[in-house]
């Protein structure tokens, strides 16, 4: 397996898992935290958790991102490459904003001390790592795999 193929699988799988997590949050789960108040404080940095609509919208965006990173639509490799590059850019912006302490520019009101600590220690570095893997995946769309034969 090539590095590009591994990056594509890793990124698409992670984005799909994150979409699933947002669906779970949308139906009322607080996992991995004990209750919705702790969830709101640690995950969104606000006193109240987001509503189902917001969670489902993010889940949809993450699902679409996973498809683009996976090289869909296959018949339009330039579109999937551009879309995957956009996903990498958005993830990179999110990670940089969090590490710089300016997440409020992207998510006004996300200001709890617990959230900001977790954002700098975990969320933002994970976004940057996912952005890097996604960028590698994006660069491979539309190119035949090394050693692959075409029918």
JSON list of C-alpha atoms in Angstrom, two decimals:
[
{"chain": "A", "resi": 1, "resn": "UNK", "atom": "CA", "xyz": [0.00, 0.00, 0.00]},
{"chain": "A", "resi": 2, "resn": "UNK", "atom": "CA", "xyz": [1.29, 3.43, -0.93]},
{"chain": "A", "resi": 3, "resn": "UNK", "atom": "CA", "xyz": [1.59, 6.31, 1.51]},
{"chain": "A", "resi": 4, "resn": "UNK", "atom": "CA", "xyz": [-1.06, 8.20, -0.44]},
{"chain": "A", "resi": 5, "resn": "UNK", "atom": "CA", "xyz": [-3.51, 5.30, -0.25]},
{"chain": "A", "resi": 6, "resn": "UNK", "atom": "CA", "xyz": [-2.90, 4.86, 3.48]},
{"chain": "A", "resi": 7, "resn": "UNK", "atom": "CA", "xyz": [-3.40, 8.61, 3.99]},
{"chain": "A", "resi": 8, "resn": "UNK", "atom": "CA", "xyz": [-6.66, 8.48, 2.03]},
{"chain": "A", "resi": 9, "resn": "UNK", "atom": "CA", "xyz": [-7.98, 5.59, 4.10]},
{"chain": "A", "resi": 10, "resn": "UNK", "atom": "CA", "xyz": [-6.87, 7.11, 7.39]},
{"chain": "A", "resi": 11, "resn": "UNK", "atom": "CA", "xyz": [-8.39, 10.50, 6.64]},
{"chain": "A", "resi": 12, "resn": "UNK", "atom": "CA", "xyz": [-11.68, 9.22, 5.18]},
{"chain": "A", "resi": 13, "resn": "UNK", "atom": "CA", "xyz": [-12.12, 6.77, 8.06]},
{"chain": "A", "resi": 14, "resn": "UNK", "atom": "CA", "xyz": [-11.42, 9.44, 10.69]},
{"chain": "A", "resi": 15, "resn": "UNK", "atom": "CA", "xyz": [-13.79, 11.92, 9.05]},
{"chain": "A", "resi": 16, "resn": "UNK", "atom": "CA", "xyz": [-16.51, 9.24, 8.85]},
{"chain": "A", "resi": 17, "resn": "UNK", "atom": "CA", "xyz": [-16.03, 8.35, 12.53]},
{"chain": "A", "resi": 18, "resn": "UNK", "atom": "CA", "xyz": [-16.26, 12.03, 13.48]},
{"chain": "A", "resi": 19, "resn": "UNK", "atom": "CA", "xyz": [-19.47, 12.34, 11.44]},
{"chain": "A", "resi": 20, "resn": "UNK", "atom": "CA", "xyz": [-20.90, 9.39, 13.35]},
{"chain": "A", "resi": 21, "resn": "UNK", "atom": "CA", "xyz": [-19.92, 10.97, 16.65]},
{"chain": "A", "resi": 22, "resn": "UNK", "atom": "CA", "xyz": [-21.72, 14.18, 15.68]},
{"chain": "A", "resi": 23, "resn": "UNK", "atom": "CA", "xyz": [-24.84, 12.15, 14.79]},
{"chain": "A", "resi": 24, "resn": "UNK", "atom": "CA", "xyz": [-24.68, 10.54, 18.24]},
{"chain": "A", "resi": 25, "resn": "UNK", "atom": "CA", "xyz": [-24.38, 13.97, 19.83]},
{"chain": "A", "resi": 26, "resn": "UNK", "atom": "CA", "xyz": [-27.30, 15.17, 17.71]},
{"chain": "A", "resi": 27, "resn": "UNK", "atom": "CA", "xyz": [-29.57, 12.46, 19.12]},
{"chain": "A", "resi": 28, "resn": "UNK", "atom": "CA", "xyz": [-28.61, 13.42, 22.67]},
{"chain": "A", "resi": 29, "resn": "UNK", "atom": "CA", "xyz": [-25.53, 11.41, 23.59]},
{"chain": "A", "resi": 30, "resn": "UNK", "atom": "CA", "xyz": [-22.88, 13.08, 25.74]},
{"chain": "A", "resi": 31, "resn": "UNK", "atom": "CA", "xyz": [-20.25, 10.39, 25.03]},
{"chain": "A", "resi": 32, "resn": "UNK", "atom": "CA", "xyz": [-17.45, 10.35, 26.08]},
{"chain": "A", "resi": 33, "resn": "UNK", "atom": "CA", "xyz": [-18.51, 12.61, 28.93]},
{"chain": "A", "resi": 34, "resn": "UNK", "atom": "CA", "xyz": [-20.94, 11.78, 31.73]},
{"chain": "A", "resi": 35, "resn": "UNK", "atom": "CA", "xyz": [-23.64, 14.36, 30.93]},
{"chain": "A", "resi": 36, "resn": "UNK", "atom": "CA", "xyz": [-24.63, 17.10, 28.47]},
{"chain": "A", "resi": 37, "resn": "UNK", "atom": "CA", "xyz": [-23.36, 19.91, 30.71]},
{"chain": "A", "resi": 38, "resn": "UNK", "atom": "CA", "xyz": [-19.86, 18.42, 30.90]},
{"chain": "A", "resi": 39, "resn": "UNK", "atom": "CA", "xyz": [-20.06, 17.77, 27.16]},
{"chain": "A", "resi": 40, "resn": "UNK", "atom": "CA", "xyz": [-20.96, 21.39, 26.42]},
{"chain": "A", "resi": 41, "resn": "UNK", "atom": "CA", "xyz": [-18.13, 22.69, 28.60]},
{"chain": "A", "resi": 42, "resn": "UNK", "atom": "CA", "xyz": [-15.42, 20.37, 27.27]},
{"chain": "A", "resi": 43, "resn": "UNK", "atom": "CA", "xyz": [-16.39, 20.00, 23.61]},
{"chain": "A", "resi": 44, "resn": "UNK", "atom": "CA", "xyz": [-17.95, 23.33, 22.64]},
{"chain": "A", "resi": 45, "resn": "UNK", "atom": "CA", "xyz": [-16.81, 25.63, 25.44]},
{"chain": "A", "resi": 46, "resn": "UNK", "atom": "CA", "xyz": [-20.27, 26.99, 26.18]},
{"chain": "A", "resi": 47, "resn": "UNK", "atom": "CA", "xyz": [-22.79, 26.45, 28.97]},
{"chain": "A", "resi": 48, "resn": "UNK", "atom": "CA", "xyz": [-25.34, 24.80, 26.65]},
{"chain": "A", "resi": 49, "resn": "UNK", "atom": "CA", "xyz": [-24.76, 21.98, 24.16]},
{"chain": "A", "resi": 50, "resn": "UNK", "atom": "CA", "xyz": [-25.49, 22.59, 20.48]},
{"chain": "A", "resi": 51, "resn": "UNK", "atom": "CA", "xyz": [-28.89, 21.53, 19.21]},
{"chain": "A", "resi": 52, "resn": "UNK", "atom": "CA", "xyz": [-29.55, 18.55, 16.98]},
{"chain": "A", "resi": 53, "resn": "UNK", "atom": "CA", "xyz": [-29.62, 20.69, 13.83]},
{"chain": "A", "resi": 54, "resn": "UNK", "atom": "CA", "xyz": [-26.11, 21.99, 14.40]},
{"chain": "A", "resi": 55, "resn": "UNK", "atom": "CA", "xyz": [-24.78, 18.51, 15.21]},
{"chain": "A", "resi": 56, "resn": "UNK", "atom": "CA", "xyz": [-26.42, 17.00, 12.12]},
{"chain": "A", "resi": 57, "resn": "UNK", "atom": "CA", "xyz": [-25.14, 19.83, 9.91]},
{"chain": "A", "resi": 58, "resn": "UNK", "atom": "CA", "xyz": [-21.57, 19.20, 11.08]},
{"chain": "A", "resi": 59, "resn": "UNK", "atom": "CA", "xyz": [-22.10, 15.45, 10.61]},
{"chain": "A", "resi": 60, "resn": "UNK", "atom": "CA", "xyz": [-23.23, 16.08, 7.04]},
{"chain": "A", "resi": 61, "resn": "UNK", "atom": "CA", "xyz": [-20.24, 18.31, 6.32]},
{"chain": "A", "resi": 62, "resn": "UNK", "atom": "CA", "xyz": [-17.87, 15.70, 7.76]},
{"chain": "A", "resi": 63, "resn": "UNK", "atom": "CA", "xyz": [-19.55, 12.95, 5.71]},
{"chain": "A", "resi": 64, "resn": "UNK", "atom": "CA", "xyz": [-19.20, 15.01, 2.53]},
{"chain": "A", "resi": 65, "resn": "UNK", "atom": "CA", "xyz": [-15.57, 15.70, 3.43]},
{"chain": "A", "resi": 66, "resn": "UNK", "atom": "CA", "xyz": [-14.95, 11.97, 3.86]},
{"chain": "A", "resi": 67, "resn": "UNK", "atom": "CA", "xyz": [-16.39, 11.29, 0.40]},
{"chain": "A", "resi": 68, "resn": "UNK", "atom": "CA", "xyz": [-14.21, 13.95, -1.21]},
{"chain": "A", "resi": 69, "resn": "UNK", "atom": "CA", "xyz": [-11.11, 12.66, 0.55]},
{"chain": "A", "resi": 70, "resn": "UNK", "atom": "CA", "xyz": [-11.99, 9.13, -0.55]},
{"chain": "A", "resi": 71, "resn": "UNK", "atom": "CA", "xyz": [-11.82, 10.36, -4.14]},
{"chain": "A", "resi": 72, "resn": "UNK", "atom": "CA", "xyz": [-15.52, 10.71, -4.84]},
{"chain": "A", "resi": 73, "resn": "UNK", "atom": "CA", "xyz": [-16.81, 11.32, -7.38]},
{"chain": "A", "resi": 74, "resn": "UNK", "atom": "CA", "xyz": [-14.40, 9.04, -9.20]},
{"chain": "A", "resi": 75, "resn": "UNK", "atom": "CA", "xyz": [-15.59, 10.32, -12.57]},
{"chain": "A", "resi": 76, "resn": "UNK", "atom": "CA", "xyz": [-14.45, 13.84, -11.60]},
{"chain": "A", "resi": 77, "resn": "UNK", "atom": "CA", "xyz": [-10.95, 13.51, -10.11]},
{"chain": "A", "resi": 78, "resn": "UNK", "atom": "CA", "xyz": [-10.29, 17.25, -10.33]},
{"chain": "A", "resi": 79, "resn": "UNK", "atom": "CA", "xyz": [-13.40, 17.92, -8.24]},
{"chain": "A", "resi": 80, "resn": "UNK", "atom": "CA", "xyz": [-12.44, 15.36, -5.59]},
{"chain": "A", "resi": 81, "resn": "UNK", "atom": "CA", "xyz": [-8.85, 16.67, -5.52]},
{"chain": "A", "resi": 82, "resn": "UNK", "atom": "CA", "xyz": [-10.04, 20.27, -5.12]},
{"chain": "A", "resi": 83, "resn": "UNK", "atom": "CA", "xyz": [-12.61, 19.26, -2.51]},
{"chain": "A", "resi": 84, "resn": "UNK", "atom": "CA", "xyz": [-10.08, 17.22, -0.52]},
{"chain": "A", "resi": 85, "resn": "UNK", "atom": "CA", "xyz": [-7.62, 20.12, -0.67]},
{"chain": "A", "resi": 86, "resn": "UNK", "atom": "CA", "xyz": [-10.38, 22.37, 0.67]},
{"chain": "A", "resi": 87, "resn": "UNK", "atom": "CA", "xyz": [-11.02, 19.92, 3.51]},
{"chain": "A", "resi": 88, "resn": "UNK", "atom": "CA", "xyz": [-7.30, 19.98, 4.35]},
{"chain": "A", "resi": 89, "resn": "UNK", "atom": "CA", "xyz": [-7.35, 23.78, 4.32]},
{"chain": "A", "resi": 90, "resn": "UNK", "atom": "CA", "xyz": [-10.37, 24.03, 6.61]},
{"chain": "A", "resi": 91, "resn": "UNK", "atom": "CA", "xyz": [-8.86, 21.53, 9.06]},
{"chain": "A", "resi": 92, "resn": "UNK", "atom": "CA", "xyz": [-5.56, 23.41, 8.99]},
{"chain": "A", "resi": 93, "resn": "UNK", "atom": "CA", "xyz": [-7.31, 26.71, 9.66]},
{"chain": "A", "resi": 94, "resn": "UNK", "atom": "CA", "xyz": [-9.26, 25.16, 12.55]},
{"chain": "A", "resi": 95, "resn": "UNK", "atom": "CA", "xyz": [-6.09, 23.72, 14.05]},
{"chain": "A", "resi": 96, "resn": "UNK", "atom": "CA", "xyz": [-4.11, 26.94, 13.69]},
{"chain": "A", "resi": 97, "resn": "UNK", "atom": "CA", "xyz": [-6.91, 29.05, 15.19]},
{"chain": "A", "resi": 98, "resn": "UNK", "atom": "CA", "xyz": [-7.11, 26.76, 18.21]},
{"chain": "A", "resi": 99, "resn": "UNK", "atom": "CA", "xyz": [-3.38, 26.59, 18.82]},
{"chain": "A", "resi": 100, "resn": "UNK", "atom": "CA", "xyz": [-3.07, 30.35, 18.57]},
{"chain": "A", "resi": 101, "resn": "UNK", "atom": "CA", "xyz": [-5.85, 30.82, 21.12]},
{"chain": "A", "resi": 102, "resn": "UNK", "atom": "CA", "xyz": [-8.13, 32.47, 18.56]},
{"chain": "A", "resi": 103, "resn": "UNK", "atom": "CA", "xyz": [-10.81, 29.81, 18.18]},
{"chain": "A", "resi": 104, "resn": "UNK", "atom": "CA", "xyz": [-13.29, 32.56, 19.07]},
{"chain": "A", "resi": 105, "resn": "UNK", "atom": "CA", "xyz": [-12.84, 33.86, 15.51]},
{"chain": "A", "resi": 106, "resn": "UNK", "atom": "CA", "xyz": [-14.32, 30.63, 14.14]},
{"chain": "A", "resi": 107, "resn": "UNK", "atom": "CA", "xyz": [-16.63, 29.73, 17.01]},
{"chain": "A", "resi": 108, "resn": "UNK", "atom": "CA", "xyz": [-17.70, 32.80, 18.98]},
{"chain": "A", "resi": 109, "resn": "UNK", "atom": "CA", "xyz": [-18.53, 32.03, 22.58]},
{"chain": "A", "resi": 110, "resn": "UNK", "atom": "CA", "xyz": [-16.32, 28.96, 22.89]},
{"chain": "A", "resi": 111, "resn": "UNK", "atom": "CA", "xyz": [-14.56, 30.38, 25.90]},
{"chain": "A", "resi": 112, "resn": "UNK", "atom": "CA", "xyz": [-14.64, 27.97, 28.84]},
{"chain": "A", "resi": 113, "resn": "UNK", "atom": "CA", "xyz": [-11.25, 27.34, 30.42]},
{"chain": "A", "resi": 114, "resn": "UNK", "atom": "CA", "xyz": [-11.70, 23.57, 30.10]},
{"chain": "A", "resi": 115, "resn": "UNK", "atom": "CA", "xyz": [-12.47, 23.81, 26.39]},
{"chain": "A", "resi": 116, "resn": "UNK", "atom": "CA", "xyz": [-9.53, 26.11, 25.68]},
{"chain": "A", "resi": 117, "resn": "UNK", "atom": "CA", "xyz": [-7.14, 23.76, 27.51]},
{"chain": "A", "resi": 118, "resn": "UNK", "atom": "CA", "xyz": [-8.46, 20.71, 25.64]},
{"chain": "A", "resi": 119, "resn": "UNK", "atom": "CA", "xyz": [-8.41, 22.65, 22.38]},
{"chain": "A", "resi": 120, "resn": "UNK", "atom": "CA", "xyz": [-4.72, 23.45, 22.71]},
{"chain": "A", "resi": 121, "resn": "UNK", "atom": "CA", "xyz": [-3.76, 19.99, 23.99]},
{"chain": "A", "resi": 122, "resn": "UNK", "atom": "CA", "xyz": [-5.90, 17.76, 21.81]},
{"chain": "A", "resi": 123, "resn": "UNK", "atom": "CA", "xyz": [-8.47, 19.18, 19.38]},
{"chain": "A", "resi": 124, "resn": "UNK", "atom": "CA", "xyz": [-6.22, 21.58, 17.47]},
{"chain": "A", "resi": 125, "resn": "UNK", "atom": "CA", "xyz": [-3.21, 19.24, 17.16]},
{"chain": "A", "resi": 126, "resn": "UNK", "atom": "CA", "xyz": [-5.56, 16.51, 15.94]},
{"chain": "A", "resi": 127, "resn": "UNK", "atom": "CA", "xyz": [-7.05, 18.89, 13.37]},
{"chain": "A", "resi": 128, "resn": "UNK", "atom": "CA", "xyz": [-3.55, 19.77, 12.14]},
{"chain": "A", "resi": 129, "resn": "UNK", "atom": "CA", "xyz": [-2.54, 16.11, 11.90]},
{"chain": "A", "resi": 130, "resn": "UNK", "atom": "CA", "xyz": [-5.74, 15.29, 10.02]},
{"chain": "A", "resi": 131, "resn": "UNK", "atom": "CA", "xyz": [-5.13, 18.29, 7.73]},
{"chain": "A", "resi": 132, "resn": "UNK", "atom": "CA", "xyz": [-1.66, 16.97, 6.89]},
{"chain": "A", "resi": 133, "resn": "UNK", "atom": "CA", "xyz": [-2.91, 13.44, 6.16]},
{"chain": "A", "resi": 134, "resn": "UNK", "atom": "CA", "xyz": [-5.78, 14.85, 4.10]},
{"chain": "A", "resi": 135, "resn": "UNK", "atom": "CA", "xyz": [-3.38, 17.02, 2.09]},
{"chain": "A", "resi": 136, "resn": "UNK", "atom": "CA", "xyz": [-1.35, 13.92, 1.20]},
{"chain": "A", "resi": 137, "resn": "UNK", "atom": "CA", "xyz": [-4.55, 12.15, 0.18]},
{"chain": "A", "resi": 138, "resn": "UNK", "atom": "CA", "xyz": [-5.71, 15.12, -1.90]},
{"chain": "A", "resi": 139, "resn": "UNK", "atom": "CA", "xyz": [-2.48, 15.13, -3.86]},
{"chain": "A", "resi": 140, "resn": "UNK", "atom": "CA", "xyz": [-3.03, 11.57, -4.99]},
{"chain": "A", "resi": 141, "resn": "UNK", "atom": "CA", "xyz": [-6.53, 11.90, -6.50]},
{"chain": "A", "resi": 142, "resn": "UNK", "atom": "CA", "xyz": [-6.71, 11.36, -10.21]},
{"chain": "A", "resi": 143, "resn": "UNK", "atom": "CA", "xyz": [-3.26, 9.81, -10.45]},
{"chain": "A", "resi": 144, "resn": "UNK", "atom": "CA", "xyz": [-2.96, 6.11, -11.20]},
{"chain": "A", "resi": 145, "resn": "UNK", "atom": "CA", "xyz": [-1.45, 4.16, -8.36]},
{"chain": "A", "resi": 146, "resn": "UNK", "atom": "CA", "xyz": [2.19, 3.20, -8.83]},
{"chain": "A", "resi": 147, "resn": "UNK", "atom": "CA", "xyz": [2.36, -0.24, -10.35]},
{"chain": "A", "resi": 148, "resn": "UNK", "atom": "CA", "xyz": [-1.38, -0.38, -10.97]},
{"chain": "A", "resi": 149, "resn": "UNK", "atom": "CA", "xyz": [-2.63, -1.63, -14.29]},
{"chain": "A", "resi": 150, "resn": "UNK", "atom": "CA", "xyz": [-5.60, -0.05, -15.96]},
{"chain": "A", "resi": 151, "resn": "UNK", "atom": "CA", "xyz": [-8.25, -2.22, -17.60]}
]
